[in-house]
Short mmCIF file of N, CA and C in Angstrom, two decimals:
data_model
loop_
_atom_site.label_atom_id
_atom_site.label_comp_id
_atom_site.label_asym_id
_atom_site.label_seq_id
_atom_site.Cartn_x
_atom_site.Cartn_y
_atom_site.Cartn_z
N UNK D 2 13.63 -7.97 -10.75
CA UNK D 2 14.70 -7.23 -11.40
C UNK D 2 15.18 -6.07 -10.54
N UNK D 3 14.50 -5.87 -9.54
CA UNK D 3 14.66 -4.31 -8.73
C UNK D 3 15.34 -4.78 -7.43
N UNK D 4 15.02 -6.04 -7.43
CA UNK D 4 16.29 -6.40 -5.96
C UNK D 4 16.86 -6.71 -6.09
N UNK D 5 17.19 -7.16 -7.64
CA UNK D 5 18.60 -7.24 -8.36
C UNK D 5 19.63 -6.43 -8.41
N UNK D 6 19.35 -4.90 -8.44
CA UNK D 6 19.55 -4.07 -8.46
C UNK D 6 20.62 -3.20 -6.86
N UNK D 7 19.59 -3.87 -5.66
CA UNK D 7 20.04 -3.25 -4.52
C UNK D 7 21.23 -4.54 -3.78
N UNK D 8 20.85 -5.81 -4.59
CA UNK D 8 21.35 -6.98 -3.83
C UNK D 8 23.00 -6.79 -3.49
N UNK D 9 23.26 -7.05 -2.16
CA UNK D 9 24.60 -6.54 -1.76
C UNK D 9 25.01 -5.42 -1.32
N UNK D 10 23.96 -4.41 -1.06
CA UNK D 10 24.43 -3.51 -1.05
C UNK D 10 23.39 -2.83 0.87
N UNK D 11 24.50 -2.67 1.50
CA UNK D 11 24.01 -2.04 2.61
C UNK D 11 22.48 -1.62 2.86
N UNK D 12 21.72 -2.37 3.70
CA UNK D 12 20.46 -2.16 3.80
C UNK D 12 19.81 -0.40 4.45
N UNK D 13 20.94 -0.10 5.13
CA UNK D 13 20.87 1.23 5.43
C UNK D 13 21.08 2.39 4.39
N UNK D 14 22.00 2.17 3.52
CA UNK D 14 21.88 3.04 2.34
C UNK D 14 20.91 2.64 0.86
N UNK D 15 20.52 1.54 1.01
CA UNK D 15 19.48 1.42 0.13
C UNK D 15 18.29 1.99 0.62
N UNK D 16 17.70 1.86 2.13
CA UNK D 16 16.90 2.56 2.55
C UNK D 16 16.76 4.04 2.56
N UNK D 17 18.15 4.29 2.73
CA UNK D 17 17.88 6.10 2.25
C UNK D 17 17.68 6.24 1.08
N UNK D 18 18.35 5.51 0.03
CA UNK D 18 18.19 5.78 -1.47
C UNK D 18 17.03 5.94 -2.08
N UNK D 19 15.89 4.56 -1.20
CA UNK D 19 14.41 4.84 -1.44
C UNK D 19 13.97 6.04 -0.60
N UNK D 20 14.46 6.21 0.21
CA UNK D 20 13.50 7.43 0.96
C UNK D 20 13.70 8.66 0.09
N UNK D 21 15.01 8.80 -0.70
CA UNK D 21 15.54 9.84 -1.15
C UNK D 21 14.41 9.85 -2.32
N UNK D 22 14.53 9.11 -2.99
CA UNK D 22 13.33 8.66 -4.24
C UNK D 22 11.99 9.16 -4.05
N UNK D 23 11.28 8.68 -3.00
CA UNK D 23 10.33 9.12 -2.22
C UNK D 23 10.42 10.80 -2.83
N UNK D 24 11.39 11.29 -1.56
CA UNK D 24 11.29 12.94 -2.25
C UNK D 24 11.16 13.22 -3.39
N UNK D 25 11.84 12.82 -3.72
CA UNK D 25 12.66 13.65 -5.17
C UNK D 25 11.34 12.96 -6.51
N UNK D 26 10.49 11.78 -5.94
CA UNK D 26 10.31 11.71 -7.64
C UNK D 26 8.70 10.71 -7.50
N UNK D 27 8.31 10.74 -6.13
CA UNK D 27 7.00 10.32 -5.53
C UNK D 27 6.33 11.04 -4.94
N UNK D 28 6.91 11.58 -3.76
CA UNK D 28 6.19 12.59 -3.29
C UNK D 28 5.45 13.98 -3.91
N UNK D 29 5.66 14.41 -5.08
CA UNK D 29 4.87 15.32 -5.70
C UNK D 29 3.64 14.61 -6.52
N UNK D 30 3.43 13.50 -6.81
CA UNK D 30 2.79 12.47 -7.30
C UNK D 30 1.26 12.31 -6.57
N UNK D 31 1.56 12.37 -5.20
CA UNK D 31 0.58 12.01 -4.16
C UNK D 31 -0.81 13.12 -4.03
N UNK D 32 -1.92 12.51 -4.51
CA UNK D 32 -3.14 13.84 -4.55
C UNK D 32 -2.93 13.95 -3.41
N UNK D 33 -3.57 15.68 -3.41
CA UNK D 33 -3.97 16.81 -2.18
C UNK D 33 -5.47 15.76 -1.62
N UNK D 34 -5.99 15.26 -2.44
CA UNK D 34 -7.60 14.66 -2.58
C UNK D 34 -7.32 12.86 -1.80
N UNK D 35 -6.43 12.26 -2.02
CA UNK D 35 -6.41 11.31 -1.02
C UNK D 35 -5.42 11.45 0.13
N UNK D 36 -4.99 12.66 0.25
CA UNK D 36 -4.72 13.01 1.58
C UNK D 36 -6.09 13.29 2.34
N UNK D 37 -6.81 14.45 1.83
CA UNK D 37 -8.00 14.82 2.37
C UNK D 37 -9.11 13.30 2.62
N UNK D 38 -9.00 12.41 1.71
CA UNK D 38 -10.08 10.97 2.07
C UNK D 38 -9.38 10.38 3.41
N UNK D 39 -7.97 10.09 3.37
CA UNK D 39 -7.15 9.49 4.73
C UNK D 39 -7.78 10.58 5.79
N UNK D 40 -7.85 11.62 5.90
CA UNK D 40 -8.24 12.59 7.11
C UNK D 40 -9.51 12.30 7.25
N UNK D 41 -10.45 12.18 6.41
CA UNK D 41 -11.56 11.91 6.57
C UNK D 41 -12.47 10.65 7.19
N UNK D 42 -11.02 9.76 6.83
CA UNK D 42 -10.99 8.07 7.53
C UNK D 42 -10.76 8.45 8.91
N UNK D 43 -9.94 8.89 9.24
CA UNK D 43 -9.31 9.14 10.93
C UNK D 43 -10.61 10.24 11.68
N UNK D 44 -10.80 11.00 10.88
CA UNK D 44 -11.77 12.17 11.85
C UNK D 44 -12.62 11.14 12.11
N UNK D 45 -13.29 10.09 11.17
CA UNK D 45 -14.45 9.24 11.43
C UNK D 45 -14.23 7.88 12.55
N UNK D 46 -12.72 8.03 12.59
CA UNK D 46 -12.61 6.78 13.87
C UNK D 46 -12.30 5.77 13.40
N UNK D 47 -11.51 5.95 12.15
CA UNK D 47 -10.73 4.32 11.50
C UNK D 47 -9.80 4.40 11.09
N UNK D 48 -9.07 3.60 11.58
CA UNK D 48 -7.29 3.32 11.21
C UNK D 48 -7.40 3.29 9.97
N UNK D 49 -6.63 3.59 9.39
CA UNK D 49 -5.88 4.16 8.31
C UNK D 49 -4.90 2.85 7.92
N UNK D 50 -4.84 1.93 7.23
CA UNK D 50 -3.86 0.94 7.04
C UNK D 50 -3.75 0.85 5.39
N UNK D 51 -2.17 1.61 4.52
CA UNK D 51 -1.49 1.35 3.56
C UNK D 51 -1.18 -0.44 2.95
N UNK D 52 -2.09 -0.71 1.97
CA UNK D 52 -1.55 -1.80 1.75
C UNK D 52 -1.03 -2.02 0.16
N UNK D 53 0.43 -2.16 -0.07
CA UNK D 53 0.63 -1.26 -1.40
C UNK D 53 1.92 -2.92 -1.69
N UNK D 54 2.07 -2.70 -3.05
CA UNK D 54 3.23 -3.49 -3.44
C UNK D 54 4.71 -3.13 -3.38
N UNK D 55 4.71 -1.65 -3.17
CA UNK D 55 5.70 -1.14 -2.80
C UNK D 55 6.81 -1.32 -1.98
N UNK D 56 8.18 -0.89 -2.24
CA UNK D 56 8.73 -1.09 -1.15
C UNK D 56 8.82 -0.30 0.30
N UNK D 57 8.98 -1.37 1.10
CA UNK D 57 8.78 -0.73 2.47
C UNK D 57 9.34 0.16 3.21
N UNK D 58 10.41 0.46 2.62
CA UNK D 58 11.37 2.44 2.80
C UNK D 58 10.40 3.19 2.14
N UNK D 59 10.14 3.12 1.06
CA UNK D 59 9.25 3.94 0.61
C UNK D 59 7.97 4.76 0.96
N UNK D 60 7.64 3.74 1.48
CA UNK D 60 5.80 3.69 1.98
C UNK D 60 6.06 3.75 3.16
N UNK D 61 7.07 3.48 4.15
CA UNK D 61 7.69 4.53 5.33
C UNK D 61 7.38 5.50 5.67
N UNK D 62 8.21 6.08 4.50
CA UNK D 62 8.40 7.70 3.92
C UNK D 62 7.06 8.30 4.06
N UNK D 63 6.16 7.83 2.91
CA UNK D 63 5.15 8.64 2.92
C UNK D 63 4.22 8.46 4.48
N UNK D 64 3.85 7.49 5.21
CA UNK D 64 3.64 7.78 6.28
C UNK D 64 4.18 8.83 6.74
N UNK D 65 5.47 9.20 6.85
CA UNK D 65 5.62 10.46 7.51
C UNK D 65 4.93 11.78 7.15
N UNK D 66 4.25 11.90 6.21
CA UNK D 66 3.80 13.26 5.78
C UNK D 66 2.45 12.73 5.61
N UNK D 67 1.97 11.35 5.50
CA UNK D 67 0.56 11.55 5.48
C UNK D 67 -0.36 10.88 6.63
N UNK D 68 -1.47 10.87 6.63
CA UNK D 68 -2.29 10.42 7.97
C UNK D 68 -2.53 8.81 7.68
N UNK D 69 -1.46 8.10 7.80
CA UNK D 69 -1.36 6.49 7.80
C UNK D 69 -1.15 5.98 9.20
N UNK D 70 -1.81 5.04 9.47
CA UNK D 70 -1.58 4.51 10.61
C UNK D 70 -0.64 3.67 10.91
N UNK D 71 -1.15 2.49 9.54
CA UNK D 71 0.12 1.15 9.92
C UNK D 71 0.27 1.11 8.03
N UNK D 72 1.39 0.07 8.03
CA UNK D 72 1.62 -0.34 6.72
C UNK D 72 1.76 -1.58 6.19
N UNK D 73 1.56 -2.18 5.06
CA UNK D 73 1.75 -3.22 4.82
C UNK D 73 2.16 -3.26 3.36
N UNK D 74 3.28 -3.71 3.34
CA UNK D 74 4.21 -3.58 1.82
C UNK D 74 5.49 -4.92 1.97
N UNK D 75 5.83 -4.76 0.59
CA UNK D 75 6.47 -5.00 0.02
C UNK D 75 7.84 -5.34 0.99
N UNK D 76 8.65 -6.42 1.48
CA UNK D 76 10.01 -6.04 2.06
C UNK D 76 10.93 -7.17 1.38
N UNK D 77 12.16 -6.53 0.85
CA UNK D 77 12.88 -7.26 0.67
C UNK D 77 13.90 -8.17 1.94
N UNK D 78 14.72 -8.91 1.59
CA UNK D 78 14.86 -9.91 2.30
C UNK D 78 16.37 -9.45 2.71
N UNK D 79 16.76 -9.40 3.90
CA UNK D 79 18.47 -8.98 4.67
C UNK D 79 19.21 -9.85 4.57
N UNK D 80 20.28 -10.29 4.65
CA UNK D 80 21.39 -11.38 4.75
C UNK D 80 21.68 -11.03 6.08
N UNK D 81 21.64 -11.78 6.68
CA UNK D 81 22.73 -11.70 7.93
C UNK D 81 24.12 -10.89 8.40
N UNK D 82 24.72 -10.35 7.14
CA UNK D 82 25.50 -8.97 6.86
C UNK D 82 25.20 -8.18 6.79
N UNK D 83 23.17 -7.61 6.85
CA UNK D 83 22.99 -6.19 6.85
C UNK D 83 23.03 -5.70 5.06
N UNK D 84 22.93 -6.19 4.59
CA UNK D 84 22.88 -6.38 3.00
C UNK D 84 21.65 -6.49 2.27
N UNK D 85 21.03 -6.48 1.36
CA UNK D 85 20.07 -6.67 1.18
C UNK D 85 20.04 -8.07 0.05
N UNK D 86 19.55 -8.86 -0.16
CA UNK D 86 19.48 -10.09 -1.03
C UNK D 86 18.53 -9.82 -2.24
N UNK D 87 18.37 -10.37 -3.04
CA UNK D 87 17.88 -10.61 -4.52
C UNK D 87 16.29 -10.84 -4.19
N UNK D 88 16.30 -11.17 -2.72
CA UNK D 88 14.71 -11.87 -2.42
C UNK D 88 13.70 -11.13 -1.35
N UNK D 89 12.45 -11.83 -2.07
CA UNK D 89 11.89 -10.92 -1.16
C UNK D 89 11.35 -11.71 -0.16
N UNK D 90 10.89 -10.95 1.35
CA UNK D 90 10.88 -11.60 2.25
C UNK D 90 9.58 -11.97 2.52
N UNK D 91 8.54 -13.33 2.20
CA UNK D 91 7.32 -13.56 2.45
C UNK D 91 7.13 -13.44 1.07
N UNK D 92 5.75 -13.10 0.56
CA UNK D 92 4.98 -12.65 -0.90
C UNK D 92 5.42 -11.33 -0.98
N UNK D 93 5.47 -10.99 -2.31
CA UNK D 93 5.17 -9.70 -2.74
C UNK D 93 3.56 -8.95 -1.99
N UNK D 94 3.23 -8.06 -2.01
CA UNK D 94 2.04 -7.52 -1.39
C UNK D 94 1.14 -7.04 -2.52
N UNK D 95 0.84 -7.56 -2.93
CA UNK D 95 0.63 -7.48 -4.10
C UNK D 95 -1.15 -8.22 -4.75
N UNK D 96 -1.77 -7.85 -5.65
CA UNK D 96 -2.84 -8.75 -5.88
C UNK D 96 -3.66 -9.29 -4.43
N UNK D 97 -4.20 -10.88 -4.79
CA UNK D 97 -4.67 -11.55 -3.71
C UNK D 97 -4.21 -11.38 -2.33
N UNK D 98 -2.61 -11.13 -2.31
CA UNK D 98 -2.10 -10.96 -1.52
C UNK D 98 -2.22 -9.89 -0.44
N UNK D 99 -2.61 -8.62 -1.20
CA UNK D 99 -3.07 -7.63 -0.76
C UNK D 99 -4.21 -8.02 0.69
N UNK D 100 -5.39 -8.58 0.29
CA UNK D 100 -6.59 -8.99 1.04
C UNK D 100 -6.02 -10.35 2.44
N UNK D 101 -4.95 -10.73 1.55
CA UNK D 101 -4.40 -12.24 2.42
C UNK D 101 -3.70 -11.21 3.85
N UNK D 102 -2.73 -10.33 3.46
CA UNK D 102 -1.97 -9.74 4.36
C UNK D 102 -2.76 -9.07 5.27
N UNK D 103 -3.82 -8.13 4.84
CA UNK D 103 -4.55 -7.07 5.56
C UNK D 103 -5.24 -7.87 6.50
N UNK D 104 -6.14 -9.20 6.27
CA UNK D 104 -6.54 -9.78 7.13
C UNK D 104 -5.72 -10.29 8.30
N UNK D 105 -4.50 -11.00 8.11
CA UNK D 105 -3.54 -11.51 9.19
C UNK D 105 -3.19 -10.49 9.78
N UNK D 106 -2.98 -9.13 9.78
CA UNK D 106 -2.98 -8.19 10.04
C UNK D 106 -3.77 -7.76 10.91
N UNK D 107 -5.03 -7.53 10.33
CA UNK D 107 -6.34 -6.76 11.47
C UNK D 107 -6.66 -7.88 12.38
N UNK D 108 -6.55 -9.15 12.08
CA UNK D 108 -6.83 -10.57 12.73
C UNK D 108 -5.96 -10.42 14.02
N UNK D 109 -4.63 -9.82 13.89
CA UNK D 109 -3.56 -10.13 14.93
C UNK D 109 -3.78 -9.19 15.81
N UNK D 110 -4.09 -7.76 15.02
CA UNK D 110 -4.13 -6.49 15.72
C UNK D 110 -5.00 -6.26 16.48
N UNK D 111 -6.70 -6.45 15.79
CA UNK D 111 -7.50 -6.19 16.81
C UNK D 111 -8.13 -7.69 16.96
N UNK D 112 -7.82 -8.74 16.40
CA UNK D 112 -8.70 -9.96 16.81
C UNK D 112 -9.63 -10.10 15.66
N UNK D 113 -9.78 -11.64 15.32
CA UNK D 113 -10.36 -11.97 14.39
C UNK D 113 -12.19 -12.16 14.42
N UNK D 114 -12.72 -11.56 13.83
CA UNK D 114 -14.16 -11.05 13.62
C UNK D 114 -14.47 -9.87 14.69
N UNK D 115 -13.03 -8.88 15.33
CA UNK D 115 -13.62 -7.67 15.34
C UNK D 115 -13.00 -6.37 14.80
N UNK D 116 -13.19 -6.83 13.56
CA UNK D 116 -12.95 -5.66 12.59
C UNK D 116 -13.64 -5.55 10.99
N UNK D 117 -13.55 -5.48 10.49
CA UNK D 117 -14.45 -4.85 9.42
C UNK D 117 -13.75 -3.65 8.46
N UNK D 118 -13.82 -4.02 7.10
CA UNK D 118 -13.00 -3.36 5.55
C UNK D 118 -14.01 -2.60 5.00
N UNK D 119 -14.10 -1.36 6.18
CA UNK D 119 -15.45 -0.26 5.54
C UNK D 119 -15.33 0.22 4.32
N UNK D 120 -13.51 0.81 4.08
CA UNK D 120 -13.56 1.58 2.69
C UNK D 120 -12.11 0.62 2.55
N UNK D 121 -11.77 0.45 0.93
CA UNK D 121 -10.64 0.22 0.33
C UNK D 121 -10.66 1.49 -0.89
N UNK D 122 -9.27 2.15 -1.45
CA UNK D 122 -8.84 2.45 -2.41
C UNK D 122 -7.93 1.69 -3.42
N UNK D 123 -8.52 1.84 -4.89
CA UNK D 123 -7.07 1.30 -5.66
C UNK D 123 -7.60 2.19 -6.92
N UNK D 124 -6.06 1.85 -7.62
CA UNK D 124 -6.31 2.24 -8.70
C UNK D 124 -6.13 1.17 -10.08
N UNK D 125 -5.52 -0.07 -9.65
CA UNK D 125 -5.38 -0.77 -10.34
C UNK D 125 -5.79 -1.87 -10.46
N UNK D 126 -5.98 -3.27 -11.60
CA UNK D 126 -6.64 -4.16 -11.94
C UNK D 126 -6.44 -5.12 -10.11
N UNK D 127 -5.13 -4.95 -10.21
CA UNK D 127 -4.71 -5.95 -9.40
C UNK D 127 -5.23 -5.92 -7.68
N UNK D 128 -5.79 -4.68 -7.64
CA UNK D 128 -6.72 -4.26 -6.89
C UNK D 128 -8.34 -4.58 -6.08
N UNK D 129 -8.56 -5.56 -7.31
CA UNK D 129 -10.45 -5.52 -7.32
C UNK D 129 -10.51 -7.12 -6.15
N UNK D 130 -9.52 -7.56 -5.63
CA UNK D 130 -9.97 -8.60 -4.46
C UNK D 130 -9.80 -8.05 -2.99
N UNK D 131 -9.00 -6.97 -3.14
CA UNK D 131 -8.88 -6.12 -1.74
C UNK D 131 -10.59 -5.26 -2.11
N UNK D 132 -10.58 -4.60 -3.19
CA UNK D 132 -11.74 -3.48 -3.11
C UNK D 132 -12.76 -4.13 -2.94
N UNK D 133 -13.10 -5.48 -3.25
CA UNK D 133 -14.03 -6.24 -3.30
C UNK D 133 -14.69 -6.73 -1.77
N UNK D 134 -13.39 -6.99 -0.93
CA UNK D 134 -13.91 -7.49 0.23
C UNK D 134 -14.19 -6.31 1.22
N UNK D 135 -14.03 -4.94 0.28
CA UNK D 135 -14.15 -3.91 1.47
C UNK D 135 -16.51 -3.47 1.44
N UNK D 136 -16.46 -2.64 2.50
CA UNK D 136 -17.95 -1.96 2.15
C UNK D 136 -18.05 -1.38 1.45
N UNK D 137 -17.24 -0.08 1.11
CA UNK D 137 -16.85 0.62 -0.19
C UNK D 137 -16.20 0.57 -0.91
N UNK D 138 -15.85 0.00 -1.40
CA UNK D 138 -14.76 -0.07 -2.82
C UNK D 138 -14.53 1.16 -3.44
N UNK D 139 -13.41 2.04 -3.76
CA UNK D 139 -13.20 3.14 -4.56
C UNK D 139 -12.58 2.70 -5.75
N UNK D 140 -12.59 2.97 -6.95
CA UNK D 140 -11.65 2.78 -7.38
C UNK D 140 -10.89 4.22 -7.78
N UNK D 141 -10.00 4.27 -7.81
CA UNK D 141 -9.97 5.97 -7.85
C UNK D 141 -8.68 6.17 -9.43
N UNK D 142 -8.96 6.50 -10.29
CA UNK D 142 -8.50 7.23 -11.45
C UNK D 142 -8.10 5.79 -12.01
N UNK D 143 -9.14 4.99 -11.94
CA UNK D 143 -8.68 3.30 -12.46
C UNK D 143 -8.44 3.17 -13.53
N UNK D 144 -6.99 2.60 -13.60
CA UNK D 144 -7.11 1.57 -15.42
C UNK D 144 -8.10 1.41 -15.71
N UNK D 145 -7.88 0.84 -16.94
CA UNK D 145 -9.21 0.65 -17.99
C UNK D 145 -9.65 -1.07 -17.36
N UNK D 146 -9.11 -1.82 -16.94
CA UNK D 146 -9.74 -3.54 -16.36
C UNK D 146 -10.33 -2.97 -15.19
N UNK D 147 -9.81 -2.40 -14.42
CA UNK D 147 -10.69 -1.99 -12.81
C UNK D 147 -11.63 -1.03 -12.93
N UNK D 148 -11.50 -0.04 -13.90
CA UNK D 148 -12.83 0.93 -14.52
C UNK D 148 -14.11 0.11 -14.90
N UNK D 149 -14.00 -0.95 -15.97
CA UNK D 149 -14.92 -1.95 -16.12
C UNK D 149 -15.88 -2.67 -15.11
N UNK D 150 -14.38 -2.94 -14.23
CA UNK D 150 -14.83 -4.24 -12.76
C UNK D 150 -15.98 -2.97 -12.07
N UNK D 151 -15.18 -2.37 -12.11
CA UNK D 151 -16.05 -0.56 -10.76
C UNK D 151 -17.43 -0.33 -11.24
N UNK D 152 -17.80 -0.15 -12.66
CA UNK D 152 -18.77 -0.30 -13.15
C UNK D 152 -19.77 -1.50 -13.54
N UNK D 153 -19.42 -2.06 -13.56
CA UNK D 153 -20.09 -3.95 -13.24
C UNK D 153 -20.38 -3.76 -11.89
N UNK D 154 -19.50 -3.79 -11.03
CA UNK D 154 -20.19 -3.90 -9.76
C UNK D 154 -20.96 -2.76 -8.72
N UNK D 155 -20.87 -1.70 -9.43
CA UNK D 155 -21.47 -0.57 -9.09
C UNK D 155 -20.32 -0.24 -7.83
N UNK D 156 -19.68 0.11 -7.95
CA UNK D 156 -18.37 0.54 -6.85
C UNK D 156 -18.03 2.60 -7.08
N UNK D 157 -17.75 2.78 -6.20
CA UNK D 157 -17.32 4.34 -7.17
C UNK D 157 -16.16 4.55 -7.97
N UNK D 158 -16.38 5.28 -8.12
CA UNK D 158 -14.93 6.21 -9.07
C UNK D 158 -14.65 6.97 -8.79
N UNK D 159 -13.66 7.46 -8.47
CA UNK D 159 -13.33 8.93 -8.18
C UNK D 159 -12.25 9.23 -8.99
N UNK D 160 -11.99 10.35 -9.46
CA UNK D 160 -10.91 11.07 -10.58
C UNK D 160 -10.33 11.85 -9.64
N UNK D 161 -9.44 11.11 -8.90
CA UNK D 161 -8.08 11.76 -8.50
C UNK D 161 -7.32 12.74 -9.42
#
């Protein structure tokens, strides 16, 4: 329903529109406390990789102000006019997908079996197959289905 929304319409000003969004109505949203965990990833010597359902202007954006390395989101799909289409390009990033992407990812980047999913964050249900395949699993200020899963599997919690 949301690329319904942008479909047709200049991919360059939809991209500001999300970045603008970003400011104005995300960016105050973002804990002081998983800024400080991302710094704490990098001081220790590990890339930092965003893997969100979001769209990909968006999660851009916040790279710029926070300690992200690479990203992996959400992109909708261009027309050949520079337009944006109704579709999205590949899967949503989303769920299973989440764990599917990050791997083809670290697989391409640094090579497949030399890397390793020390910590994951989520906060949501749709979350627990990425947090699952990591060493640490967080779940951090989780719904009530991933609060359950976090506690079944002995994972942490943190109250963002």
């Amino acid at each position: 329903l949301v690329f319904r929304a942008f479909a047709g319409k200049p991919v360059s000003r939809v991209d500001a529109f999300l970045r603008d969004f970003y400011d104005s109505d995300v960016a105050s949203l973002f804990r002081e406390r998983a800024t400080a965990e991302l710094l704490s990833q990098k001081e220790q010597g590990r890339v930092v990789v965003l893997v969100s359902a979001t769209f990909e202007p968006i999660v851009s954006r916040a790279m710029e102000f926070h300690p992200i390395d690479f990203q992996i989101s959400t992109r909708m799909r261009a027309a050949k006019d520079g337009t944006y289409t109704c579709e999205v390009e590949g899967l949503p990033v989303e769920g299973d997908q989440k764990i599917v992407r990050l791997r083809e990812f670290a697989d391409e980047r640094f090579g497949a079996g030399r890397w390793v999913l020390d910590a994951a964050y989520g906060d949501h249900h749709s979350d627990r197959t990425l947090l699952g395949a990591a060493r640490n699993p967080v779940a951090v200020t989780p719904d009530r289905p991933l609060a359950r899963t976090a506690k079944s599997e002995g994972w942490r919690i943190a109250e963002w």
